[in-house]
């Protein structure tokens, strides 16, 4: 008997008691790890975002324009890239020149932009992840990958979920999904961390609707 025949014989014996139909196996994965209130879920999101070295801000909807203007001024941004469906009131107080996203924009032109401001599709508390789906207020994927500074606005609690399974239920799998867990970073074989290789070097997240508190900075 060859080695092949012996291995196949063991497989057949192991499968002798297996059902012959294609009945699916029920999986009992946890949808969320623990029971949390809305406030606790938001706090977990803020903590995990900061742990990934994102800079977290909080404000009320009425203060969003002032908050964004202050963030751009603090960054020294002279230009800000704007998705076509972004609410104009968000940047009403900003002094930076607003540059619309254009199909013909080259990577070099996008690289000269100081900042980009977008909304998001959903935010995942357990993983500290922001998901973009290319909606009108988020724009095309490249505008959040080329500029060095990305400000992302998250509406709390409407856009915040506890876990990845809950986020997937809200997302359309045929859309161009971008999953962001902190600023872009990579490490070489000696674990030297380099940020900004695959996307923005700085990620700032504004939680709109949460109770204002001290910023959680990385």
PDB file of C-alpha atoms in Angstrom:
ATOM      1  CA  UNK A   1       0.000   0.000   0.000  1.00  0.00           C
ATOM      2  CA  UNK A   2       1.363   3.397  -0.975  1.00  0.00           C
ATOM      3  CA  UNK A   3       1.537   6.427   1.336  1.00  0.00           C
ATOM      4  CA  UNK A   4      -1.225   8.031  -0.695  1.00  0.00           C
ATOM      5  CA  UNK A   5      -3.548   5.068  -0.173  1.00  0.00           C
ATOM      6  CA  UNK A   6      -2.826   4.986   3.553  1.00  0.00           C
ATOM      7  CA  UNK A   7      -3.654   8.695   3.946  1.00  0.00           C
ATOM      8  CA  UNK A   8      -6.858   8.395   1.923  1.00  0.00           C
ATOM      9  CA  UNK A   9      -7.836   5.358   3.982  1.00  0.00           C
ATOM     10  CA  UNK A  10      -7.471   7.364   7.197  1.00  0.00           C
ATOM     11  CA  UNK A  11      -9.572  10.184   5.741  1.00  0.00           C
ATOM     12  CA  UNK A  12     -12.341   7.760   4.759  1.00  0.00           C
ATOM     13  CA  UNK A  13     -12.379   6.180   8.217  1.00  0.00           C
ATOM     14  CA  UNK A  14     -12.495   9.623   9.863  1.00  0.00           C
ATOM     15  CA  UNK A  15     -15.473  10.585   7.706  1.00  0.00           C
ATOM     16  CA  UNK A  16     -17.353   7.331   8.147  1.00  0.00           C
ATOM     17  CA  UNK A  17     -19.777   8.809  10.700  1.00  0.00           C
ATOM     18  CA  UNK A  18     -20.193  12.164   8.950  1.00  0.00           C
ATOM     19  CA  UNK A  19     -23.667  12.939   7.556  1.00  0.00           C
ATOM     20  CA  UNK A  20     -23.978  12.433   3.857  1.00  0.00           C
ATOM     21  CA  UNK A  21     -25.943  15.616   3.137  1.00  0.00           C
ATOM     22  CA  UNK A  22     -24.751  19.201   2.837  1.00  0.00           C
ATOM     23  CA  UNK A  23     -26.481  20.451   5.971  1.00  0.00           C
ATOM     24  CA  UNK A  24     -24.783  23.756   6.916  1.00  0.00           C
ATOM     25  CA  UNK A  25     -23.011  23.889  10.236  1.00  0.00           C
ATOM     26  CA  UNK A  26     -24.426  26.513  12.542  1.00  0.00           C
ATOM     27  CA  UNK A  27     -21.824  28.954  13.831  1.00  0.00           C
ATOM     28  CA  UNK A  28     -22.356  30.591  17.197  1.00  0.00           C
ATOM     29  CA  UNK A  29     -19.955  33.491  16.985  1.00  0.00           C
ATOM     30  CA  UNK A  30     -20.449  36.374  19.391  1.00  0.00           C
ATOM     31  CA  UNK A  31     -21.912  39.432  17.690  1.00  0.00           C
ATOM     32  CA  UNK A  32     -20.544  41.732  20.384  1.00  0.00           C
ATOM     33  CA  UNK A  33     -18.222  41.242  23.317  1.00  0.00           C
ATOM     34  CA  UNK A  34     -20.170  42.333  26.388  1.00  0.00           C
ATOM     35  CA  UNK A  35     -23.185  44.529  26.972  1.00  0.00           C
ATOM     36  CA  UNK A  36     -22.497  48.256  26.761  1.00  0.00           C
ATOM     37  CA  UNK A  37     -24.589  51.380  26.875  1.00  0.00           C
ATOM     38  CA  UNK A  38     -24.412  53.910  24.040  1.00  0.00           C
ATOM     39  CA  UNK A  39     -22.124  56.076  26.163  1.00  0.00           C
ATOM     40  CA  UNK A  40     -19.830  53.145  26.965  1.00  0.00           C
ATOM     41  CA  UNK A  41     -19.648  52.159  23.304  1.00  0.00           C
ATOM     42  CA  UNK A  42     -18.684  55.709  22.362  1.00  0.00           C
ATOM     43  CA  UNK A  43     -16.014  55.805  25.071  1.00  0.00           C
ATOM     44  CA  UNK A  44     -14.592  52.492  23.832  1.00  0.00           C
ATOM     45  CA  UNK A  45     -14.424  53.882  20.305  1.00  0.00           C
ATOM     46  CA  UNK A  46     -12.582  56.983  21.501  1.00  0.00           C
ATOM     47  CA  UNK A  47     -10.131  54.904  23.554  1.00  0.00           C
ATOM     48  CA  UNK A  48      -9.320  52.538  20.698  1.00  0.00           C
ATOM     49  CA  UNK A  49      -8.977  55.359  18.177  1.00  0.00           C
ATOM     50  CA  UNK A  50      -6.477  57.066  20.463  1.00  0.00           C
ATOM     51  CA  UNK A  51      -4.685  53.756  21.035  1.00  0.00           C
ATOM     52  CA  UNK A  52      -4.119  53.611  17.276  1.00  0.00           C
ATOM     53  CA  UNK A  53      -2.617  57.123  17.447  1.00  0.00           C
ATOM     54  CA  UNK A  54      -5.595  58.934  15.990  1.00  0.00           C
ATOM     55  CA  UNK A  55      -6.405  62.318  17.549  1.00  0.00           C
ATOM     56  CA  UNK A  56      -9.947  62.376  18.908  1.00  0.00           C
ATOM     57  CA  UNK A  57     -12.107  65.494  19.308  1.00  0.00           C
ATOM     58  CA  UNK A  58     -15.672  65.836  20.574  1.00  0.00           C
ATOM     59  CA  UNK A  59     -18.209  68.554  19.916  1.00  0.00           C
ATOM     60  CA  UNK A  60     -21.896  69.231  19.522  1.00  0.00           C
ATOM     61  CA  UNK A  61     -23.442  69.604  16.046  1.00  0.00           C
ATOM     62  CA  UNK A  62     -23.711  73.360  16.590  1.00  0.00           C
ATOM     63  CA  UNK A  63     -19.971  73.608  17.290  1.00  0.00           C
ATOM     64  CA  UNK A  64     -18.773  71.436  14.402  1.00  0.00           C
ATOM     65  CA  UNK A  65     -17.920  74.300  12.038  1.00  0.00           C
ATOM     66  CA  UNK A  66     -15.899  76.111  14.706  1.00  0.00           C
ATOM     67  CA  UNK A  67     -14.182  72.871  15.708  1.00  0.00           C
ATOM     68  CA  UNK A  68     -13.144  72.008  12.151  1.00  0.00           C
ATOM     69  CA  UNK A  69     -11.952  75.559  11.509  1.00  0.00           C
ATOM     70  CA  UNK A  70      -9.820  75.420  14.645  1.00  0.00           C
ATOM     71  CA  UNK A  71      -8.334  72.054  13.687  1.00  0.00           C
ATOM     72  CA  UNK A  72      -7.375  73.255  10.212  1.00  0.00           C
ATOM     73  CA  UNK A  73      -5.893  76.464  11.616  1.00  0.00           C
ATOM     74  CA  UNK A  74      -3.889  74.519  14.201  1.00  0.00           C
ATOM     75  CA  UNK A  75      -2.546  72.340  11.420  1.00  0.00           C
ATOM     76  CA  UNK A  76      -1.641  75.406   9.370  1.00  0.00           C
ATOM     77  CA  UNK A  77      -3.667  74.064   6.458  1.00  0.00           C
ATOM     78  CA  UNK A  78      -3.986  76.486   3.573  1.00  0.00           C
ATOM     79  CA  UNK A  79      -5.952  74.079   1.351  1.00  0.00           C
ATOM     80  CA  UNK A  80      -8.584  71.483   2.234  1.00  0.00           C
ATOM     81  CA  UNK A  81      -9.984  68.869  -0.124  1.00  0.00           C
ATOM     82  CA  UNK A  82     -13.784  68.631  -0.054  1.00  0.00           C
ATOM     83  CA  UNK A  83     -15.899  65.666  -1.239  1.00  0.00           C
ATOM     84  CA  UNK A  84     -18.818  66.693  -3.483  1.00  0.00           C
ATOM     85  CA  UNK A  85     -21.522  65.773  -0.957  1.00  0.00           C
ATOM     86  CA  UNK A  86     -19.970  67.237   2.179  1.00  0.00           C
ATOM     87  CA  UNK A  87     -22.336  69.503   4.108  1.00  0.00           C
ATOM     88  CA  UNK A  88     -21.178  73.070   3.217  1.00  0.00           C
ATOM     89  CA  UNK A  89     -21.933  74.282   6.753  1.00  0.00           C
ATOM     90  CA  UNK A  90     -19.172  72.073   8.154  1.00  0.00           C
ATOM     91  CA  UNK A  91     -16.443  74.268   6.645  1.00  0.00           C
ATOM     92  CA  UNK A  92     -18.304  77.566   6.767  1.00  0.00           C
ATOM     93  CA  UNK A  93     -15.856  79.015   9.314  1.00  0.00           C
ATOM     94  CA  UNK A  94     -12.660  77.611   7.787  1.00  0.00           C
ATOM     95  CA  UNK A  95     -10.092  80.020   6.353  1.00  0.00           C
ATOM     96  CA  UNK A  96      -8.400  77.347   4.218  1.00  0.00           C
ATOM     97  CA  UNK A  97      -9.082  77.336   0.476  1.00  0.00           C
ATOM     98  CA  UNK A  98     -11.662  74.641  -0.280  1.00  0.00           C
ATOM     99  CA  UNK A  99     -10.563  72.462  -3.202  1.00  0.00           C
ATOM    100  CA  UNK A 100     -13.284  70.307  -4.819  1.00  0.00           C
ATOM    101  CA  UNK A 101     -12.474  66.733  -5.709  1.00  0.00           C
ATOM    102  CA  UNK A 102     -12.051  66.522  -9.479  1.00  0.00           C
ATOM    103  CA  UNK A 103     -11.848  63.384 -11.598  1.00  0.00           C
ATOM    104  CA  UNK A 104      -8.880  64.799 -13.503  1.00  0.00           C
ATOM    105  CA  UNK A 105      -6.835  65.592 -10.345  1.00  0.00           C
ATOM    106  CA  UNK A 106      -3.442  63.904 -10.505  1.00  0.00           C
ATOM    107  CA  UNK A 107      -1.732  62.164  -7.560  1.00  0.00           C
ATOM    108  CA  UNK A 108       0.810  64.994  -7.479  1.00  0.00           C
ATOM    109  CA  UNK A 109      -1.959  67.591  -7.192  1.00  0.00           C
ATOM    110  CA  UNK A 110      -3.625  65.645  -4.389  1.00  0.00           C
ATOM    111  CA  UNK A 111      -0.272  65.318  -2.621  1.00  0.00           C
ATOM    112  CA  UNK A 112       0.004  69.109  -2.471  1.00  0.00           C
ATOM    113  CA  UNK A 113      -3.308  69.400  -0.594  1.00  0.00           C
ATOM    114  CA  UNK A 114      -2.792  70.099   3.101  1.00  0.00           C
ATOM    115  CA  UNK A 115      -5.895  68.389   4.526  1.00  0.00           C
ATOM    116  CA  UNK A 116      -9.046  66.503   3.590  1.00  0.00           C
ATOM    117  CA  UNK A 117     -12.335  66.486   5.524  1.00  0.00           C
ATOM    118  CA  UNK A 118     -14.852  63.661   5.126  1.00  0.00           C
ATOM    119  CA  UNK A 119     -17.741  61.980   6.857  1.00  0.00           C
ATOM    120  CA  UNK A 120     -17.833  58.185   7.315  1.00  0.00           C
ATOM    121  CA  UNK A 121     -20.201  55.250   6.797  1.00  0.00           C
ATOM    122  CA  UNK A 122     -19.787  53.614  10.214  1.00  0.00           C
ATOM    123  CA  UNK A 123     -17.336  53.426  13.145  1.00  0.00           C
ATOM    124  CA  UNK A 124     -16.535  50.226  15.086  1.00  0.00           C
ATOM    125  CA  UNK A 125     -15.905  50.661  18.809  1.00  0.00           C
ATOM    126  CA  UNK A 126     -14.270  47.301  19.566  1.00  0.00           C
ATOM    127  CA  UNK A 127     -11.592  47.749  16.914  1.00  0.00           C
ATOM    128  CA  UNK A 128     -11.307  51.537  16.756  1.00  0.00           C
ATOM    129  CA  UNK A 129     -12.048  51.380  13.027  1.00  0.00           C
ATOM    130  CA  UNK A 130     -13.571  53.994  10.734  1.00  0.00           C
ATOM    131  CA  UNK A 131     -15.188  52.676   7.541  1.00  0.00           C
ATOM    132  CA  UNK A 132     -15.656  54.768   4.407  1.00  0.00           C
ATOM    133  CA  UNK A 133     -17.868  53.514   1.572  1.00  0.00           C
ATOM    134  CA  UNK A 134     -17.308  56.179  -1.068  1.00  0.00           C
ATOM    135  CA  UNK A 135     -20.569  58.004  -0.329  1.00  0.00           C
ATOM    136  CA  UNK A 136     -21.035  61.610  -1.513  1.00  0.00           C
ATOM    137  CA  UNK A 137     -19.818  63.056   1.810  1.00  0.00           C
ATOM    138  CA  UNK A 138     -16.737  60.802   1.772  1.00  0.00           C
ATOM    139  CA  UNK A 139     -15.637  60.995  -1.838  1.00  0.00           C
ATOM    140  CA  UNK A 140     -13.430  58.646  -3.769  1.00  0.00           C
ATOM    141  CA  UNK A 141     -10.944  56.449  -1.964  1.00  0.00           C
ATOM    142  CA  UNK A 142      -7.871  58.232  -3.280  1.00  0.00           C
ATOM    143  CA  UNK A 143      -8.714  61.571  -1.654  1.00  0.00           C
ATOM    144  CA  UNK A 144      -8.346  59.951   1.781  1.00  0.00           C
ATOM    145  CA  UNK A 145      -5.143  58.092   0.895  1.00  0.00           C
ATOM    146  CA  UNK A 146      -2.944  60.708  -0.775  1.00  0.00           C
ATOM    147  CA  UNK A 147      -3.218  63.894   1.382  1.00  0.00           C
ATOM    148  CA  UNK A 148      -1.140  63.714   4.558  1.00  0.00           C
ATOM    149  CA  UNK A 149      -3.881  64.884   6.951  1.00  0.00           C
ATOM    150  CA  UNK A 150      -7.363  63.380   7.164  1.00  0.00           C
ATOM    151  CA  UNK A 151     -10.170  64.754   9.357  1.00  0.00           C
ATOM    152  CA  UNK A 152     -13.087  62.345   9.633  1.00  0.00           C
ATOM    153  CA  UNK A 153     -16.430  63.287  11.190  1.00  0.00           C
ATOM    154  CA  UNK A 154     -18.425  60.564  12.981  1.00  0.00           C
ATOM    155  CA  UNK A 155     -22.031  61.172  14.003  1.00  0.00           C
ATOM    156  CA  UNK A 156     -22.656  59.826  17.498  1.00  0.00           C
ATOM    157  CA  UNK A 157     -24.495  57.616  18.222  1.00  0.00           C
ATOM    158  CA  UNK A 158     -26.053  56.992  14.783  1.00  0.00           C
ATOM    159  CA  UNK A 159     -22.853  55.890  13.062  1.00  0.00           C
ATOM    160  CA  UNK A 160     -21.240  54.035  15.965  1.00  0.00           C
ATOM    161  CA  UNK A 161     -21.586  50.270  16.430  1.00  0.00           C
ATOM    162  CA  UNK A 162     -19.969  47.935  18.916  1.00  0.00           C
ATOM    163  CA  UNK A 163     -18.524  45.225  16.690  1.00  0.00           C
ATOM    164  CA  UNK A 164     -17.434  44.299  13.165  1.00  0.00           C
ATOM    165  CA  UNK A 165     -20.473  42.002  12.554  1.00  0.00           C
ATOM    166  CA  UNK A 166     -22.770  44.908  13.388  1.00  0.00           C
ATOM    167  CA  UNK A 167     -20.835  47.151  11.004  1.00  0.00           C
ATOM    168  CA  UNK A 168     -21.042  44.636   8.165  1.00  0.00           C
ATOM    169  CA  UNK A 169     -24.823  44.607   8.439  1.00  0.00           C
ATOM    170  CA  UNK A 170     -24.821  48.326   7.574  1.00  0.00           C
ATOM    171  CA  UNK A 171     -22.393  48.153   4.675  1.00  0.00           C
ATOM    172  CA  UNK A 172     -22.972  47.363   1.017  1.00  0.00           C
ATOM    173  CA  UNK A 173     -20.276  44.841  -0.028  1.00  0.00           C
ATOM    174  CA  UNK A 174     -20.264  46.080  -3.621  1.00  0.00           C
ATOM    175  CA  UNK A 175     -19.199  49.589  -2.588  1.00  0.00           C
ATOM    176  CA  UNK A 176     -15.483  50.560  -2.367  1.00  0.00           C
ATOM    177  CA  UNK A 177     -14.971  50.081   1.359  1.00  0.00           C
ATOM    178  CA  UNK A 178     -11.949  51.589   3.112  1.00  0.00           C
ATOM    179  CA  UNK A 179     -11.285  50.381   6.668  1.00  0.00           C
ATOM    180  CA  UNK A 180      -9.152  52.791   8.696  1.00  0.00           C
ATOM    181  CA  UNK A 181      -7.664  51.924  12.088  1.00  0.00           C
ATOM    182  CA  UNK A 182      -5.521  54.939  12.931  1.00  0.00           C
ATOM    183  CA  UNK A 183      -3.081  56.778  10.646  1.00  0.00           C
ATOM    184  CA  UNK A 184      -1.268  54.779   8.000  1.00  0.00           C
ATOM    185  CA  UNK A 185       1.714  52.934   9.487  1.00  0.00           C
ATOM    186  CA  UNK A 186       4.065  50.078   8.724  1.00  0.00           C
ATOM    187  CA  UNK A 187       7.061  48.453  10.421  1.00  0.00           C
ATOM    188  CA  UNK A 188      10.188  46.909   9.012  1.00  0.00           C
ATOM    189  CA  UNK A 189      11.803  43.686  10.199  1.00  0.00           C
ATOM    190  CA  UNK A 190      13.326  45.535  13.155  1.00  0.00           C
ATOM    191  CA  UNK A 191       9.876  46.889  14.120  1.00  0.00           C
ATOM    192  CA  UNK A 192      10.787  50.497  13.349  1.00  0.00           C
ATOM    193  CA  UNK A 193       7.412  52.194  12.841  1.00  0.00           C
ATOM    194  CA  UNK A 194       6.985  54.515   9.868  1.00  0.00           C
ATOM    195  CA  UNK A 195       3.757  56.471   9.411  1.00  0.00           C
ATOM    196  CA  UNK A 196       2.314  57.847   6.206  1.00  0.00           C
ATOM    197  CA  UNK A 197       3.471  55.111   3.831  1.00  0.00           C
ATOM    198  CA  UNK A 198       0.066  53.869   2.693  1.00  0.00           C
ATOM    199  CA  UNK A 199      -2.097  56.871   3.529  1.00  0.00           C
ATOM    200  CA  UNK A 200      -2.367  59.952   5.784  1.00  0.00           C
ATOM    201  CA  UNK A 201       0.301  60.394   8.414  1.00  0.00           C
ATOM    202  CA  UNK A 202      -2.199  62.164  10.680  1.00  0.00           C
ATOM    203  CA  UNK A 203      -5.784  61.068  11.347  1.00  0.00           C
ATOM    204  CA  UNK A 204      -8.113  63.270  13.382  1.00  0.00           C
ATOM    205  CA  UNK A 205     -11.595  62.036  14.269  1.00  0.00           C
ATOM    206  CA  UNK A 206     -14.412  64.323  15.385  1.00  0.00           C
ATOM    207  CA  UNK A 207     -17.176  62.633  17.394  1.00  0.00           C
ATOM    208  CA  UNK A 208     -20.179  64.866  16.819  1.00  0.00           C
ATOM    209  CA  UNK A 209     -23.000  64.609  19.301  1.00  0.00           C
ATOM    210  CA  UNK A 210     -20.980  63.091  22.129  1.00  0.00           C
ATOM    211  CA  UNK A 211     -20.660  65.019  25.354  1.00  0.00           C
ATOM    212  CA  UNK A 212     -17.661  67.342  24.964  1.00  0.00           C
ATOM    213  CA  UNK A 213     -14.734  66.349  27.120  1.00  0.00           C
ATOM    214  CA  UNK A 214     -10.958  66.526  27.139  1.00  0.00           C
ATOM    215  CA  UNK A 215      -9.503  65.381  23.832  1.00  0.00           C
ATOM    216  CA  UNK A 216      -8.029  61.908  23.755  1.00  0.00           C
ATOM    217  CA  UNK A 217      -4.757  62.404  21.957  1.00  0.00           C
ATOM    218  CA  UNK A 218      -2.368  59.660  21.023  1.00  0.00           C
TER     219      UNK A 218
END
